CSV table of C-alpha atoms in Angstrom, one decimal:
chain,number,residue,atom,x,y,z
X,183,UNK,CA,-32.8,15.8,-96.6
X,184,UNK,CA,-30.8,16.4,-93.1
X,185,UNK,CA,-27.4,14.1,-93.0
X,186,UNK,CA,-25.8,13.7,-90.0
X,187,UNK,CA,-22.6,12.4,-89.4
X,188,UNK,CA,-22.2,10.3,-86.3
X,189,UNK,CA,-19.3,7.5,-85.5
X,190,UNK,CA,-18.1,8.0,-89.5
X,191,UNK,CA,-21.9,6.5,-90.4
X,192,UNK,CA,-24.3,8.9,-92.1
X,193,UNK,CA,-28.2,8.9,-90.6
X,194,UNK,CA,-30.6,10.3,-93.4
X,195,UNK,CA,-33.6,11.3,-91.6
X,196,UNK,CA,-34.9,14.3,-89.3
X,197,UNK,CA,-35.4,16.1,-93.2
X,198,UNK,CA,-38.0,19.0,-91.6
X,199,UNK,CA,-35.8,20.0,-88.9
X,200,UNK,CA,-33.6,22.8,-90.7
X,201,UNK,CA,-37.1,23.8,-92.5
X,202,UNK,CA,-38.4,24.5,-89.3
X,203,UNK,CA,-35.9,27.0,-88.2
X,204,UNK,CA,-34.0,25.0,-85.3
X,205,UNK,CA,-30.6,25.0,-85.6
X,206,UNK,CA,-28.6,22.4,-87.2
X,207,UNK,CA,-26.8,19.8,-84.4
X,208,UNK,CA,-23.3,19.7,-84.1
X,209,UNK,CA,-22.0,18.2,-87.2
X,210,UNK,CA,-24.6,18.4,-89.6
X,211,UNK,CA,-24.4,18.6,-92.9
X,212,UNK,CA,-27.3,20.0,-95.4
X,213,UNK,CA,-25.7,19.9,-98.7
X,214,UNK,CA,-26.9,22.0,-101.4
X,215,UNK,CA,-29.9,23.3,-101.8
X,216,UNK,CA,-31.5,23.3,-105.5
X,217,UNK,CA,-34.8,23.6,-107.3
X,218,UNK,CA,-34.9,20.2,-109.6
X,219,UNK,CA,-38.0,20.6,-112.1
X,220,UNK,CA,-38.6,18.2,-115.0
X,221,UNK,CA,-41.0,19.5,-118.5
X,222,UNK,CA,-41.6,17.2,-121.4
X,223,UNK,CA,-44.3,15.3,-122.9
X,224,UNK,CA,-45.4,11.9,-123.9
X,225,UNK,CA,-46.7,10.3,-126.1
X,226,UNK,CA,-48.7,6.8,-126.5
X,227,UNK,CA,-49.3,5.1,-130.0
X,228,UNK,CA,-49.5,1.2,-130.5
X,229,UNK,CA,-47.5,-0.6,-128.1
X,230,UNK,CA,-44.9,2.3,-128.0
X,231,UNK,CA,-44.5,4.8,-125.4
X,232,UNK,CA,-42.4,8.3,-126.5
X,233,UNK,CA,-41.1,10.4,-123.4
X,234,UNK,CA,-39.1,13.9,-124.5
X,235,UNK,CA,-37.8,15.6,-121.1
X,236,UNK,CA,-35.6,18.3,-119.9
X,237,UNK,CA,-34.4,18.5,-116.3
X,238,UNK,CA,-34.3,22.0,-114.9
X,239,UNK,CA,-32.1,23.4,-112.1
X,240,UNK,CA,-33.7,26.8,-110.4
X,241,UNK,CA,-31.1,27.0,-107.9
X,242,UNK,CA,-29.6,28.5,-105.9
X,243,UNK,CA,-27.0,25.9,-106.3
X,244,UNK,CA,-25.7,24.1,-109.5
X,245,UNK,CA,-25.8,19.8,-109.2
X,246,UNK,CA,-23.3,18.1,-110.1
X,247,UNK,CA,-25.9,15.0,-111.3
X,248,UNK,CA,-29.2,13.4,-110.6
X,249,UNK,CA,-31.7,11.0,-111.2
X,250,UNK,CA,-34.8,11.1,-112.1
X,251,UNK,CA,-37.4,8.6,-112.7
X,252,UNK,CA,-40.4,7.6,-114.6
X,253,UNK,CA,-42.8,4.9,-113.6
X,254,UNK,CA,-45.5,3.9,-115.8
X,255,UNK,CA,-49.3,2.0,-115.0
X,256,UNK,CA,-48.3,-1.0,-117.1
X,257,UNK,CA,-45.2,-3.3,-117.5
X,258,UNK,CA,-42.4,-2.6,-120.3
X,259,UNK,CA,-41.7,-5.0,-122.9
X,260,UNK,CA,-38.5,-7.4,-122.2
X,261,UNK,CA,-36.7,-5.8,-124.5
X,262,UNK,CA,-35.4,-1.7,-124.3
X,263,UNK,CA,-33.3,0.2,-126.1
X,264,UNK,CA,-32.7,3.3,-123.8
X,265,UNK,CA,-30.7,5.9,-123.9
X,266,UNK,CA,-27.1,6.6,-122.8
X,267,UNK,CA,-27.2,7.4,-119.1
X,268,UNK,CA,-30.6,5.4,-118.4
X,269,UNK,CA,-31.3,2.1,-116.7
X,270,UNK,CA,-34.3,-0.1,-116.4
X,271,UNK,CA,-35.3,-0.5,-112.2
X,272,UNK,CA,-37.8,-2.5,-112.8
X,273,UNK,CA,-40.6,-4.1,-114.8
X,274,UNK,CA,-42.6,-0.3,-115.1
X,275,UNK,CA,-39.6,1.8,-113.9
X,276,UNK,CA,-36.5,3.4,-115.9
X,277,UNK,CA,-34.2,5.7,-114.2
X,278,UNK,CA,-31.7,8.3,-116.2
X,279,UNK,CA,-29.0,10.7,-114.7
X,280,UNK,CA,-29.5,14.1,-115.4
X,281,UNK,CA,-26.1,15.3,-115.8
X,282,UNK,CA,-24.8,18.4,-114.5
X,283,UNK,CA,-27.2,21.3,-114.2
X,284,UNK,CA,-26.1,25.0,-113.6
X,285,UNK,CA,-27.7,27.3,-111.3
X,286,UNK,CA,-30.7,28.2,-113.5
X,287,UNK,CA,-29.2,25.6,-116.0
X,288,UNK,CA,-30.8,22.5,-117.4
X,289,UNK,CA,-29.6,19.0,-117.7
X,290,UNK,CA,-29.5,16.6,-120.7
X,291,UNK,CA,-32.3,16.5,-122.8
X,292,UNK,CA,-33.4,12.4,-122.6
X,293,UNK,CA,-35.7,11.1,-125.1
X,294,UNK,CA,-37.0,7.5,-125.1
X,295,UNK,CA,-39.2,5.2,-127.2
X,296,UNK,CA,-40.1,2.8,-124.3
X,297,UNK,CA,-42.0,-0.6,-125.5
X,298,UNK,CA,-44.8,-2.0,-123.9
X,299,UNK,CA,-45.1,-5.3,-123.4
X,300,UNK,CA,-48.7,-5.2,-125.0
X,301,UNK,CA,-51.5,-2.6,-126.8
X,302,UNK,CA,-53.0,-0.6,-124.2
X,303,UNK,CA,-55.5,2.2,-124.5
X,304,UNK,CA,-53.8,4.3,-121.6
X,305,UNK,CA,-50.9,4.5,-119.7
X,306,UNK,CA,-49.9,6.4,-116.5
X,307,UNK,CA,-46.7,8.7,-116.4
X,308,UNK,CA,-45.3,9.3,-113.4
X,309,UNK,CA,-41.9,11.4,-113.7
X,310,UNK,CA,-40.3,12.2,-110.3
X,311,UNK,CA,-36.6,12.7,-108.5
X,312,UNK,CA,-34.7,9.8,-107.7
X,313,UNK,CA,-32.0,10.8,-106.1
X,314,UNK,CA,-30.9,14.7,-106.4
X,315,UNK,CA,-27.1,14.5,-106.2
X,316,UNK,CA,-27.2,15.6,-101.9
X,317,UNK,CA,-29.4,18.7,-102.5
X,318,UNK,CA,-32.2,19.8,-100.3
X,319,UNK,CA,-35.3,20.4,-102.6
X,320,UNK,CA,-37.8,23.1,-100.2
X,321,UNK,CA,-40.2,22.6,-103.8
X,322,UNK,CA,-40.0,19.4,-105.0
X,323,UNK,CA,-43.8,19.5,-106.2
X,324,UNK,CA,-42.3,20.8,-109.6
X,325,UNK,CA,-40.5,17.6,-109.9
X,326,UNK,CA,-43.5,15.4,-109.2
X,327,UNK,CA,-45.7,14.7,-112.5
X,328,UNK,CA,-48.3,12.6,-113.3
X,329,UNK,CA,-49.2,12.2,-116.7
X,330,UNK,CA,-52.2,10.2,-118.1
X,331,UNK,CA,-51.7,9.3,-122.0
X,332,UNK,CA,-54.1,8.0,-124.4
X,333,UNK,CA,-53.4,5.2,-127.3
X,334,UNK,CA,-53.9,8.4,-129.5
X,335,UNK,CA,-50.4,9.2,-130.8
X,336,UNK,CA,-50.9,13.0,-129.5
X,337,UNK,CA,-48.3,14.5,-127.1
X,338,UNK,CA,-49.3,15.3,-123.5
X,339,UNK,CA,-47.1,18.1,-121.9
X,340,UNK,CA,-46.3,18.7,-118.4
């Protein structure tokens, strides 16, 4: 995303314009630009969802951090005990910094064991950027999963 600096206040918006080849106003800034991808798997058995994930950096520039985030189809129990470095957003969301990521590098591995606030015979995974530390992302379909897991106990990759 295009940030532009006007009066001291940034304006996020106008995110196609440098993709589209006209030049950059007077001020702009475009930060770095870096390929943020996300593979793992999940798993659904019981009540209990597992999530194993590694954050990838393709480049061309290293991140200092981000954030990614996972959303599921049904709510989380109360109670979580998440890893260093993750958050609960919401009553289906958890967020978890990345931590830095090299050019061609990858971030902390996460893994969680996420309750559910009841038995359910499925559960959509969706696993997406947050926030990615300033960068511009041209590909950001690599960092856009959706995941469907069955109450089998068997890991699903993406």
């Amino acid at each position: 995303m295009l940030r532009i600096a006007v009066s001291g206040v940034v304006a996020a918006g106008l995110s196609g314009l440098l993709a589209l080849g006209t030049a950059a106003p007077a001020g702009a800034w475009a930060g770095p630009e870096a390929d943020v991808a996300y593979h793992g798997r999940v798993a659904l058995a019981g009540a209990q969802l597992r999530i194993w994930l590694v954050p990838e950096n393709d480049g061309p520039s290293a991140l200092a951090n981000a954030t990614l985030r996972v959303r599921l189809s049904v709510d989380l129990a109360d109670r979580q005990e998440l890893p260093v470095g993750c958050a609960r957003a919401g009553l289906r969301e958890v967020v978890c910094e990345t931590g830095p990521m090299a050019l061609h590098g990858r971030g902390r591995h996460i893994g969680m064991a996420l309750g559910l606030r009841e038995r359910v015979s499925e559960v959509v995974v969706r696993v997406d950027t947050w926030w990615n530390g300033g960068a511009t992302d041209r590909d950001s379909a690599d960092d856009e999963h959706v995941v469907l897991a069955l109450d089998t106990g068997d890991a699903y990759a993406f």
